[in-house]
Short mmCIF file of C-alpha atoms and ligand atoms in Angstrom, two decimals:
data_model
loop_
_atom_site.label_atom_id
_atom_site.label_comp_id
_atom_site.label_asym_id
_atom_site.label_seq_id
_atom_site.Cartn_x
_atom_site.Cartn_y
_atom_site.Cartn_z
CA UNK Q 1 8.39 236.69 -31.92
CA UNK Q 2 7.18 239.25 -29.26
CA UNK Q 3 7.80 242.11 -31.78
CA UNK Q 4 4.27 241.55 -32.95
CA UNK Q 5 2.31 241.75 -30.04
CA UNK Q 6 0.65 245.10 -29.41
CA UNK Q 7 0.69 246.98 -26.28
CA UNK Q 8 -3.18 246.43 -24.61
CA UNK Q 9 -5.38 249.32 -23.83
CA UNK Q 10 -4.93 250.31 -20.24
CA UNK Q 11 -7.50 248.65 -18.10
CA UNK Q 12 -9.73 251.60 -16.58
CA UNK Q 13 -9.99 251.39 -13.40
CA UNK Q 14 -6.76 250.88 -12.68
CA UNK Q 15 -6.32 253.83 -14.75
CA UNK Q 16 -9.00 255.48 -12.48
CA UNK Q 17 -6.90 254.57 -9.57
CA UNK Q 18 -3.61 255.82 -10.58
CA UNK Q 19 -5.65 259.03 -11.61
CA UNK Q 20 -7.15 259.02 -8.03
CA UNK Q 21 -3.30 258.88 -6.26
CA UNK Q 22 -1.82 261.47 -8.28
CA UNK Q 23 -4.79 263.62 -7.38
CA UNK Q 24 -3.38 265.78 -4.30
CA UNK Q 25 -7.19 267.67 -3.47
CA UNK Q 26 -7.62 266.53 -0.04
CA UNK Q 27 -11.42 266.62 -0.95
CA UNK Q 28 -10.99 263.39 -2.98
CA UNK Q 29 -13.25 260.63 -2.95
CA UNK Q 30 -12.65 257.38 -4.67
CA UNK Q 31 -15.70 255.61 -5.42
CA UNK Q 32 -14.26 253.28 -8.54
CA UNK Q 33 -12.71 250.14 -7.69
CA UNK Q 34 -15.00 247.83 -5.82
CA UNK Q 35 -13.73 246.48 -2.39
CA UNK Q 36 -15.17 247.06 0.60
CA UNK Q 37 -14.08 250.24 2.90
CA UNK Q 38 -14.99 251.30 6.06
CA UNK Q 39 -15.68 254.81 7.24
CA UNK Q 40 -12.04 255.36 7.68
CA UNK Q 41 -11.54 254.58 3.99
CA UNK Q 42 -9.80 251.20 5.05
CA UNK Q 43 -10.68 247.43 3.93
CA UNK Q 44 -8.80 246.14 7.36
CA UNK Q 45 -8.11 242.49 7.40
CA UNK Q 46 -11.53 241.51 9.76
CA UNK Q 47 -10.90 240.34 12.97
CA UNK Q 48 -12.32 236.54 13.05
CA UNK Q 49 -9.97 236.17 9.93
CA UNK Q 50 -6.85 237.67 11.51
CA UNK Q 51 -7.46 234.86 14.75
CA UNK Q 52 -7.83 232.34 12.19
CA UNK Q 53 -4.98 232.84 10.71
CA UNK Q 54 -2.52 232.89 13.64
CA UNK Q 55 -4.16 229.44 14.17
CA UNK Q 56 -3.45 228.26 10.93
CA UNK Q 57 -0.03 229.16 10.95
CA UNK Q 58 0.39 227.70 14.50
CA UNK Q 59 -0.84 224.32 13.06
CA UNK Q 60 0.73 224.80 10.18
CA UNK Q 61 3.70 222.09 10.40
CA UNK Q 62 4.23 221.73 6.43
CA UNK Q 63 3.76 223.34 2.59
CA UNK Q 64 3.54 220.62 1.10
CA UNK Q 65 0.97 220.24 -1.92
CA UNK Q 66 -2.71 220.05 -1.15
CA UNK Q 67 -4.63 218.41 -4.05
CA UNK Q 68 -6.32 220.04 -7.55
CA UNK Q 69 -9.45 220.09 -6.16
CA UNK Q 70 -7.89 221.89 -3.02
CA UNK Q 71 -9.03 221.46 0.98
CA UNK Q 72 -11.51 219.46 1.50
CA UNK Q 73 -12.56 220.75 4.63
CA UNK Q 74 -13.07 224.16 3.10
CA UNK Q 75 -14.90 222.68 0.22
CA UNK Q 76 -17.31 221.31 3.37
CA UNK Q 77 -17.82 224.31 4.77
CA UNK Q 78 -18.57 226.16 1.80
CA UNK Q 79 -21.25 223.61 0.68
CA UNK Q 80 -22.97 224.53 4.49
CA UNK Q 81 -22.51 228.12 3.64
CA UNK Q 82 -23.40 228.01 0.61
CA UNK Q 83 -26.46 225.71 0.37
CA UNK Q 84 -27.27 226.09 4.54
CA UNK Q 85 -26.86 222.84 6.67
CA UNK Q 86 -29.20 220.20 5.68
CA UNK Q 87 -29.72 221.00 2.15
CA UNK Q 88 -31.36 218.23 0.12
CA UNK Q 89 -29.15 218.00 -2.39
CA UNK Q 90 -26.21 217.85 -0.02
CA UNK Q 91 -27.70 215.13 1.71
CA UNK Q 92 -28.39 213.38 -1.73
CA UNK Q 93 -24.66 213.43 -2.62
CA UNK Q 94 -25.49 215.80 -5.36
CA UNK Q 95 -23.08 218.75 -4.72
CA UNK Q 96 -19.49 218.39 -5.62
CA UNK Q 97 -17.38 221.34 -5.29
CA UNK Q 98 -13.49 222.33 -6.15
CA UNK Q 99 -11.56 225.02 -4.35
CA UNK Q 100 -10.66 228.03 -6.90
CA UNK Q 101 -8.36 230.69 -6.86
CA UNK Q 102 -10.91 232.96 -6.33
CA UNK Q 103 -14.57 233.94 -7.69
CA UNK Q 104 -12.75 234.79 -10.81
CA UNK Q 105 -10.97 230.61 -11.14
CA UNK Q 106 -14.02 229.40 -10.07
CA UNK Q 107 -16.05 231.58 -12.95
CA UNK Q 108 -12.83 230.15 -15.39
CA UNK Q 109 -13.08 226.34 -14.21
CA UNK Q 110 -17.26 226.72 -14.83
CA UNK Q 111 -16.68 228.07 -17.90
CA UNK Q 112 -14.16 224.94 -19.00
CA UNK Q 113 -16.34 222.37 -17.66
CA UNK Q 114 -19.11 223.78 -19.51
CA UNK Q 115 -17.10 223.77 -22.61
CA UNK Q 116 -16.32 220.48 -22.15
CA UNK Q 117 -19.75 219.44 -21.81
CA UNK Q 118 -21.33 221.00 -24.48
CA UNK Q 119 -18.91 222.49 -26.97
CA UNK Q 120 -21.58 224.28 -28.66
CA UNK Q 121 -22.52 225.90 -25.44
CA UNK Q 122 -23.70 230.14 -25.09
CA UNK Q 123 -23.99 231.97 -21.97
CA UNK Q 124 -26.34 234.26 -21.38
CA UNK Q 125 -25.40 237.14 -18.79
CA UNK Q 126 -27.46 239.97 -17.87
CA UNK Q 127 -27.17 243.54 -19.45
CA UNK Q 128 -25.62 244.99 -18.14
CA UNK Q 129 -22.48 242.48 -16.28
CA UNK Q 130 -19.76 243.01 -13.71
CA UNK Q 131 -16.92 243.57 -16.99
CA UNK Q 132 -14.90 240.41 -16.34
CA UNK Q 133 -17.17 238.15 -16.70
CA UNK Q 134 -17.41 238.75 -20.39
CA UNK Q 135 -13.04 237.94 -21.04
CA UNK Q 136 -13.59 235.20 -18.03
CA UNK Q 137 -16.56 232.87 -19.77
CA UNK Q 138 -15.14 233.79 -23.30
CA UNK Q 139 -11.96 232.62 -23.22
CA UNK Q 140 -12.63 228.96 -22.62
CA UNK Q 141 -14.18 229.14 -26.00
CA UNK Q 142 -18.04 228.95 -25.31
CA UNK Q 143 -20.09 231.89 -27.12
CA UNK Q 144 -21.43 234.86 -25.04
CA UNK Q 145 -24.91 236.72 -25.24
CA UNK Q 146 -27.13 239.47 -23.21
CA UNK Q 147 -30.02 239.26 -22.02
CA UNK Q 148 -32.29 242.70 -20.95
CA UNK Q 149 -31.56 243.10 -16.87
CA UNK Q 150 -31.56 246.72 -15.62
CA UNK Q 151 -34.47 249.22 -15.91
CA UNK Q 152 -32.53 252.55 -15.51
CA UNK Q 153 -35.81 254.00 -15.16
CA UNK Q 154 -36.91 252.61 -12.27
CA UNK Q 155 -33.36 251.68 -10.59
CA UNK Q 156 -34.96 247.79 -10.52
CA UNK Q 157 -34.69 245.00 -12.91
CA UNK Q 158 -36.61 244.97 -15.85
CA UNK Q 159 -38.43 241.63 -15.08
CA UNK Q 160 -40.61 241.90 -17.79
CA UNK Q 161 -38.08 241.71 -20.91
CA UNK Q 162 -35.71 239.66 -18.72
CA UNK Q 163 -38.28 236.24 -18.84
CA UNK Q 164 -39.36 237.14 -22.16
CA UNK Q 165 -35.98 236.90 -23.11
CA UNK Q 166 -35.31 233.17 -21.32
CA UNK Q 167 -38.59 231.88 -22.31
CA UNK Q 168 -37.08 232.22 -25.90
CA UNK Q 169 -33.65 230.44 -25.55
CA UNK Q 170 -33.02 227.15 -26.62
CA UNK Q 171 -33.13 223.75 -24.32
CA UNK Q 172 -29.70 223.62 -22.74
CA UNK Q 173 -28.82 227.42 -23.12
CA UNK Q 174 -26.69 228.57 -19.93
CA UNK Q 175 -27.93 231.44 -17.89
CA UNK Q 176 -25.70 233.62 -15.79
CA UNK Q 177 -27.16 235.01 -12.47
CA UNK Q 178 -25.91 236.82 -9.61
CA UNK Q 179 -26.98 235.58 -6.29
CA UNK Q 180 -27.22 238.84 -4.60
CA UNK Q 181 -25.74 242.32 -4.70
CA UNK Q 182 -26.17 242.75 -8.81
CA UNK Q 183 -22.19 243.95 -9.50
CA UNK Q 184 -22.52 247.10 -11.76
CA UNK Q 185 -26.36 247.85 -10.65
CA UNK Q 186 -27.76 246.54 -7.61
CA UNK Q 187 -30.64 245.82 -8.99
CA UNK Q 188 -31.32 242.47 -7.06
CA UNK Q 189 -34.48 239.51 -8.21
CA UNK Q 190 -36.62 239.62 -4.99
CA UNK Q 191 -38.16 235.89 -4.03
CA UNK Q 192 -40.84 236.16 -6.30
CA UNK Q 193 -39.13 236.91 -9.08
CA UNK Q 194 -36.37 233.57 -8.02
CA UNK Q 195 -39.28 231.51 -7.78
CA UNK Q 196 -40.62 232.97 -11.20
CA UNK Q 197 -36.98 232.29 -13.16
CA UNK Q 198 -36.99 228.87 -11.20
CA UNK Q 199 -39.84 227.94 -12.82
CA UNK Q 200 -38.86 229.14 -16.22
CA UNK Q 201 -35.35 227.59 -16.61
CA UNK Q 202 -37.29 224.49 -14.88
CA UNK Q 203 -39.54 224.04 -17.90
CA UNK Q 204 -37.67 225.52 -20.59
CA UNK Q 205 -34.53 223.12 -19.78
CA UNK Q 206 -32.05 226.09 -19.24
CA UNK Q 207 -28.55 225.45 -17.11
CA UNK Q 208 -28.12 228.57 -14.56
CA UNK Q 209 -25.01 229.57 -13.58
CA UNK Q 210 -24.99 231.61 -10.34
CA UNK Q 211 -22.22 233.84 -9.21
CA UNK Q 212 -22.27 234.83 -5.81
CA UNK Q 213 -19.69 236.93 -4.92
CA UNK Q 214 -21.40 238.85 -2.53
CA UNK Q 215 -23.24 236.47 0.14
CA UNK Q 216 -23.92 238.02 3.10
CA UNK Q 217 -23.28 241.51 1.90
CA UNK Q 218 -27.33 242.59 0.42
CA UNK Q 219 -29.96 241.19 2.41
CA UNK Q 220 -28.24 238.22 4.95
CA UNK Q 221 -25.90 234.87 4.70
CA UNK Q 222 -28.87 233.29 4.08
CA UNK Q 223 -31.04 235.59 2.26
CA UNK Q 224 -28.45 236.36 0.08
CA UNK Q 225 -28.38 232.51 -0.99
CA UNK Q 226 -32.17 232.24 -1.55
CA UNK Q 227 -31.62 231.55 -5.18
CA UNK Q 228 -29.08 229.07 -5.55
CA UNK Q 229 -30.86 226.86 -2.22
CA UNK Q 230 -34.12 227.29 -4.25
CA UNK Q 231 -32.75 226.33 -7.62
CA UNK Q 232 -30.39 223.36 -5.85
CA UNK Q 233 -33.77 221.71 -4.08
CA UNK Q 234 -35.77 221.90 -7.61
CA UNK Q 235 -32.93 221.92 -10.37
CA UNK Q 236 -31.39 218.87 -11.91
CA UNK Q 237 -28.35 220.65 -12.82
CA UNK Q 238 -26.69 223.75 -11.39
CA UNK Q 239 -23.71 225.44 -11.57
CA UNK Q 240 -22.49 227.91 -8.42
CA UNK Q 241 -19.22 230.09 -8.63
CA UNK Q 242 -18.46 231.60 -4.84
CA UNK Q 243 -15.88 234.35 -3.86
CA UNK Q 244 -14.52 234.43 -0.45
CA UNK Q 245 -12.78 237.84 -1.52
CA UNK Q 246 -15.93 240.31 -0.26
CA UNK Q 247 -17.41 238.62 2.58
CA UNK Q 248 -13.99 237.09 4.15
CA UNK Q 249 -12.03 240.44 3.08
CA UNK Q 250 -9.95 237.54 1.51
CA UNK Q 251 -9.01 239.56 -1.79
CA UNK Q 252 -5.25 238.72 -2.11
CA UNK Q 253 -5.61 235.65 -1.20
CA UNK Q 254 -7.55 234.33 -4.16
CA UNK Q 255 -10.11 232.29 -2.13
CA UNK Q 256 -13.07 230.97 -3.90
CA UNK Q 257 -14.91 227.79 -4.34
CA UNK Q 258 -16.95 226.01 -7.56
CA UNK Q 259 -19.83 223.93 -6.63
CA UNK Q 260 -21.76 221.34 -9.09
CA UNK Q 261 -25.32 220.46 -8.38
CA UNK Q 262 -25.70 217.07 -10.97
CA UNK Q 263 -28.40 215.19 -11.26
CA UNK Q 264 -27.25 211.80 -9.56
CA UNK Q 265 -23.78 211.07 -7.34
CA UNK Q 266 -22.38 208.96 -9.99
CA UNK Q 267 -22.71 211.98 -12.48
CA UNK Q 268 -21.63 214.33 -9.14
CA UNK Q 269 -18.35 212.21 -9.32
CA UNK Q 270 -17.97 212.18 -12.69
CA UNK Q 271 -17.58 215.84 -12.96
CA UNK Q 272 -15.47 216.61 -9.95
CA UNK Q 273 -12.35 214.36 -11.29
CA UNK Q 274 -13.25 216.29 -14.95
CA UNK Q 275 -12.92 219.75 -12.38
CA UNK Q 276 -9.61 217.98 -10.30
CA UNK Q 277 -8.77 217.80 -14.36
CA UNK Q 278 -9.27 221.00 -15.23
CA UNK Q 279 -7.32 222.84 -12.64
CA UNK Q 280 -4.62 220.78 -13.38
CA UNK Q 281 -3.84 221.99 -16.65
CA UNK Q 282 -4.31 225.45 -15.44
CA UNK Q 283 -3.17 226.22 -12.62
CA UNK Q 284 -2.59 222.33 -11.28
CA UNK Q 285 -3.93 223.23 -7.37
CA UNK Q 286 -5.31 226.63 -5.39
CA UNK Q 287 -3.29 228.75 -3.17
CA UNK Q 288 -4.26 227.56 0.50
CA UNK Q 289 -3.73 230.35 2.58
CA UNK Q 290 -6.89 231.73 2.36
CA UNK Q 291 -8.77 228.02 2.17
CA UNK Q 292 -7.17 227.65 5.44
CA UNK Q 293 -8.58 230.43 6.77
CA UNK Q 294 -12.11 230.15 5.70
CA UNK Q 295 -12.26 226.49 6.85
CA UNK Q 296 -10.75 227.89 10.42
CA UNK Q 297 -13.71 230.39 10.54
CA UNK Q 298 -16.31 228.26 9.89
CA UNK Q 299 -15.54 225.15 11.69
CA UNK Q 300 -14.88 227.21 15.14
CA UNK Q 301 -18.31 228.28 16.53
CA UNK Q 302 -16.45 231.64 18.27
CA UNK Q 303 -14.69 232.40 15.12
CA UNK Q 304 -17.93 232.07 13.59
CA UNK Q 305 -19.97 233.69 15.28
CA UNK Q 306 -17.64 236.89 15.55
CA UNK Q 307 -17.43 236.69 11.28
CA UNK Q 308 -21.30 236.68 10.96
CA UNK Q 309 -21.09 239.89 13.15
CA UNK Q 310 -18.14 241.56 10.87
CA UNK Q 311 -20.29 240.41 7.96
CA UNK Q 312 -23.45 241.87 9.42
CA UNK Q 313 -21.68 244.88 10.52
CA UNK Q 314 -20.45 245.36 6.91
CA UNK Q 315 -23.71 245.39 5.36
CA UNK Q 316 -25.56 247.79 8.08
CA UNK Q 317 -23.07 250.28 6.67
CA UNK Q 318 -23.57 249.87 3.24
CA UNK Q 319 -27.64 249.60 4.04
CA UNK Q 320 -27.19 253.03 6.35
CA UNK Q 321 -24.79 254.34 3.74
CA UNK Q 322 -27.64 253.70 0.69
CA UNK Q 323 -30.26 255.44 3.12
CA UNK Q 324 -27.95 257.99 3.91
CA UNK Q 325 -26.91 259.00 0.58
CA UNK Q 326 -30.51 259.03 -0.98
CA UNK Q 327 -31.49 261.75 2.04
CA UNK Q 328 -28.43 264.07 1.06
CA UNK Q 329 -29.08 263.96 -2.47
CA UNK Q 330 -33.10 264.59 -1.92
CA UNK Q 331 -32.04 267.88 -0.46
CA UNK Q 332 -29.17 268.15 -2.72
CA UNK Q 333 -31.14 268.03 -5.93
CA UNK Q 334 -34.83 267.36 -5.39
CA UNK Q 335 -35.70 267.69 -8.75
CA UNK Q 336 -33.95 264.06 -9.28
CA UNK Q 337 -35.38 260.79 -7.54
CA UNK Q 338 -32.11 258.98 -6.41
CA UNK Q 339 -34.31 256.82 -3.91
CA UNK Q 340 -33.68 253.51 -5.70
CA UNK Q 341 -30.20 253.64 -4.57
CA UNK Q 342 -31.98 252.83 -1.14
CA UNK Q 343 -34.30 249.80 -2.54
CA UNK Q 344 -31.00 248.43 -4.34
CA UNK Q 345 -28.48 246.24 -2.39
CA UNK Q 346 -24.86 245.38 -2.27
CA UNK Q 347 -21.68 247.70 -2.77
CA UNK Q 348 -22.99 249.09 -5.90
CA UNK Q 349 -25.70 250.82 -8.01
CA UNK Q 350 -25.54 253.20 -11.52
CA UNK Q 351 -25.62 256.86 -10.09
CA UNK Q 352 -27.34 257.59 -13.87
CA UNK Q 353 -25.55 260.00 -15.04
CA UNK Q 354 -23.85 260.34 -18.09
CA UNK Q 355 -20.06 260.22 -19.37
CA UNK Q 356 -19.90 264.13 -19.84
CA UNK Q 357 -20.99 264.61 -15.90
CA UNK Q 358 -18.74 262.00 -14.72
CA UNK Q 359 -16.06 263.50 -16.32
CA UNK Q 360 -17.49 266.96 -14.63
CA UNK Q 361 -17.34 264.72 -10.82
CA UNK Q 362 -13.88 263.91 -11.62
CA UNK Q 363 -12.10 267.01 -12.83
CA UNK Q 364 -14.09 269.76 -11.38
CA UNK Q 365 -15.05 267.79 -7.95
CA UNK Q 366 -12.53 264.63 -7.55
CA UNK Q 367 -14.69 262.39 -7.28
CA UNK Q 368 -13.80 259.32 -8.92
CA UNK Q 369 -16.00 256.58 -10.59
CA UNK Q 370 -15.98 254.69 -13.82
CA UNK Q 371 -17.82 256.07 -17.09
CA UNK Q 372 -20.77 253.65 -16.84
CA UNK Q 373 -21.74 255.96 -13.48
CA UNK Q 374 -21.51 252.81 -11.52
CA UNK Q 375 -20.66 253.75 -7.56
CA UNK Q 376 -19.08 252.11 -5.02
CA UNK Q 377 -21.18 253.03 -2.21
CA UNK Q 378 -19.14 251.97 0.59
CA UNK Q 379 -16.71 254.45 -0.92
CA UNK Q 380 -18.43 257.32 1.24
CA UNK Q 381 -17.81 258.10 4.24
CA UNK Q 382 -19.60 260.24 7.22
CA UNK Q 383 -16.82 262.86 6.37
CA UNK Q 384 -17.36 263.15 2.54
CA UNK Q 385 -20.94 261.74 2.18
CA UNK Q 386 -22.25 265.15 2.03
CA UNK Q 387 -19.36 266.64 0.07
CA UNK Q 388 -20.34 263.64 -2.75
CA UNK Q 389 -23.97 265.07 -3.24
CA UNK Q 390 -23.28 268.69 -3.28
CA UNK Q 391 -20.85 267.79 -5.70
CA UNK Q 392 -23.74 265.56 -7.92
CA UNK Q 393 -26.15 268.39 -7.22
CA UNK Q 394 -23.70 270.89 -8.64
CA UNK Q 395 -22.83 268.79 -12.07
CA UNK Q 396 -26.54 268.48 -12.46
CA UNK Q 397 -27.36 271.91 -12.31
CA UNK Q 398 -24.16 273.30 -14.20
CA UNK Q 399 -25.33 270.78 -17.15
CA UNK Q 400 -28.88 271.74 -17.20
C1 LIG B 501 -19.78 239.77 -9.71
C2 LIG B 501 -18.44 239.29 -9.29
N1 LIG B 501 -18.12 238.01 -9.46
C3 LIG B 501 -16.94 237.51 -9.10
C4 LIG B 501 -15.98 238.30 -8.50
C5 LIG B 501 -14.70 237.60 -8.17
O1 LIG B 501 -13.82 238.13 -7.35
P1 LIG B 501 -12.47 237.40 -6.91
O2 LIG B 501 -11.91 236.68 -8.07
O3 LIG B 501 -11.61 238.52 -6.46
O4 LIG B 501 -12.84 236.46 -5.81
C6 LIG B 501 -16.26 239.67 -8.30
C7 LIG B 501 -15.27 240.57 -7.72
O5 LIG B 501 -15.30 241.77 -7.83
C8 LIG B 501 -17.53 240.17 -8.70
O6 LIG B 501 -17.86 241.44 -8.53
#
């Protein structure tokens, strides 16, 4: 029976990575796969997380099952991170939420649930996406489409096309946003523009689908939330898919949460024993570890308080990085305006150039980074910053 299957296509970045290792130029820079480094190159395990854990495991007196819809105290404390203490729908009972392995179970569960609800169902996602969200939504069965997102020109979104586009879906369409920190662009919606697509999905009866993966790592914890705590106060339904992976440095440990926003609690109940149902004939319950962890963080005001500074520390480097890099690459190559790298936020943003010059980066310069000329800015370091935009500034000219 296995004889037919066919061998898949490699995926690339991990072909990007194994390209990277085998590399031996000590000049090397690696600027492909997207988790956070540091300006040693490292993605340590943060420091509020490590305490937390040792308390965990010092608690810890059994392994013994949790439940489908995993910890509820972690659920808890994602809802106040999520939504910020005091949210109105919170306090309505209008938020249910299931712990997922990961941003990536969380995006699968959504996807089933909406399935479930609406058979018929298409998601729109922006063009371009973060890749796995396409095989993630898709294979519960519900149809996929694009709507216009990125302006290359301009580095920004293309805000223009994007609402035309919504204002001509049909009632009930889903819409795929990212809270903050646009994964392959950066390209981010600024308040206005939240308020604006609130409005539009508002009247045109349109079911967004957030994904934030990202919170704390663009703008602020709460910043970075501004959409889904606007959309949850004004929205009858809403559907919010969280990672723990960036923010916590919880990757491994596939730590991520779903929350529903329904329209009353009877309907909020409802849907979280159709979510307990769901995991269960997936994956049945979530790893804890990293549940354990999170919930440890939050609910200890020290432990807190010292994440929000690793957090906030985290995203002054990629800000200073962003700033950095557009200076280097002004005197690198002034005759090319790189300075919406600095209005664009998050780990990444399109460098914008094409697949011939970032073959050029890899072979003649080592530098690494996928075909679509997405970057991972926090990638570069103090010690190879300047290396990176020579090397751009020389592909540029040598392809001229
Ligand atoms: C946009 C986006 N959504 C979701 C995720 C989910 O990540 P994970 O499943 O590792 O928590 C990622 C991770 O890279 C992402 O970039």
């Amino acid at each position: 029976m296995f004889e037919r299957l066919e061998r898949m296509p490699d995926d690339p970045i991990l072909g990007l990575m194994a390209a990277f290792r085998a590399d031996p130029d000590t000049r090397k820079v690696d600027l492909g796969v997207g988790v956070y480094r540091d300006d040693r190159g490292e993605t340590p395990v943060l420091a509020a997380v490590r305490r937390a854990e040792q308390a965990v495991l010092a608690r810890q007196t059994s392994k013994t099952y949790v439940a489908p819809v995993g910890n509820a105290g972690f659920n808890q404390c994602m809802e106040r991170l999520v939504f910020g203490d005091g949210h109105a729908a919170l306090q309505a009972g209008r938020i249910r939420t299931i712990q997922a392995p990961g941003g990536c179970g969380a995006l699968r569960v959504g996807a089933e649930l909406i399935k479930l609800a609406m058979p018929e169902a298409t998601v729109h996602v922006s063009m371009p996406t973060w890749a796995n969200h396409v095989p993630l939504l898709t294979g519960s069965g519900i149809k996929l489409e694009r709507y216009p997102y990125y302006d290359a020109t301009s580095g920004g979104v293309n805000f223009g096309a994007m609402m035309a586009a919504l204002d001509r879906l049909p009632q009930r369409a889903v819409v795929l946003l990212h809270g903050s920190c646009h994964n392959p662009t950066g390209a981010d919606l600024s308040a206005a523009q939240w308020r604006e697509v609130l409005a539009l999905v508002a009247q045109r009866g349109l079911l967004p689908y957030i994904d934030m993966a990202y919170q704390g790592l663009g703008t602020g914890v709460a910043e970075d939330a501004l959409g889904v705590r606007l959309f949850a106060a004004e929205l009858p339904e809403l559907i919010v898919a969280v990672s723990c992976s960036k923010n916590f440095g919880l990757y491994r440990e596939r730590t991520g949460a779903l929350h529903i926003v329904s329209q009353t609690t009877q309907s909020a109940d409802a849907i979280l024993s159709q979510l307990a149902r769901i995991a269960r004939t997936i994956y049945s319950m979530p790893p804890d570890h990293g549940a354990a962890i999170v919930q440890e963080v939050l609910s200890n005001e020290a432990l807190r308080g010292a994440w929000l500074d690793e957090v906030g520390a985290m995203r002054t480097r990629i800000t200073s990085l962003r700033r950095d890099l557009v200076a280097r690459l002004a005197q690198a190559c002034p005759q090319r305006d790189f300075s919406f790298i600095e209005r664009q936020r998050g780990m990444f943003s399109y460098l914008g150039v094409n697949v011939d010059q970032v073959r050029a980066l890899r072979e003649r310069h080592h530098v690494y980074l996928t075909d679509d000329s997405r970057i991972n800015i926090a990638g570069l370091r103090s010690d190879n910053i300047g290396y990176f935009a020579e090397s751009v500034a020389q592909v540029l000219a040598a392809s001229k």
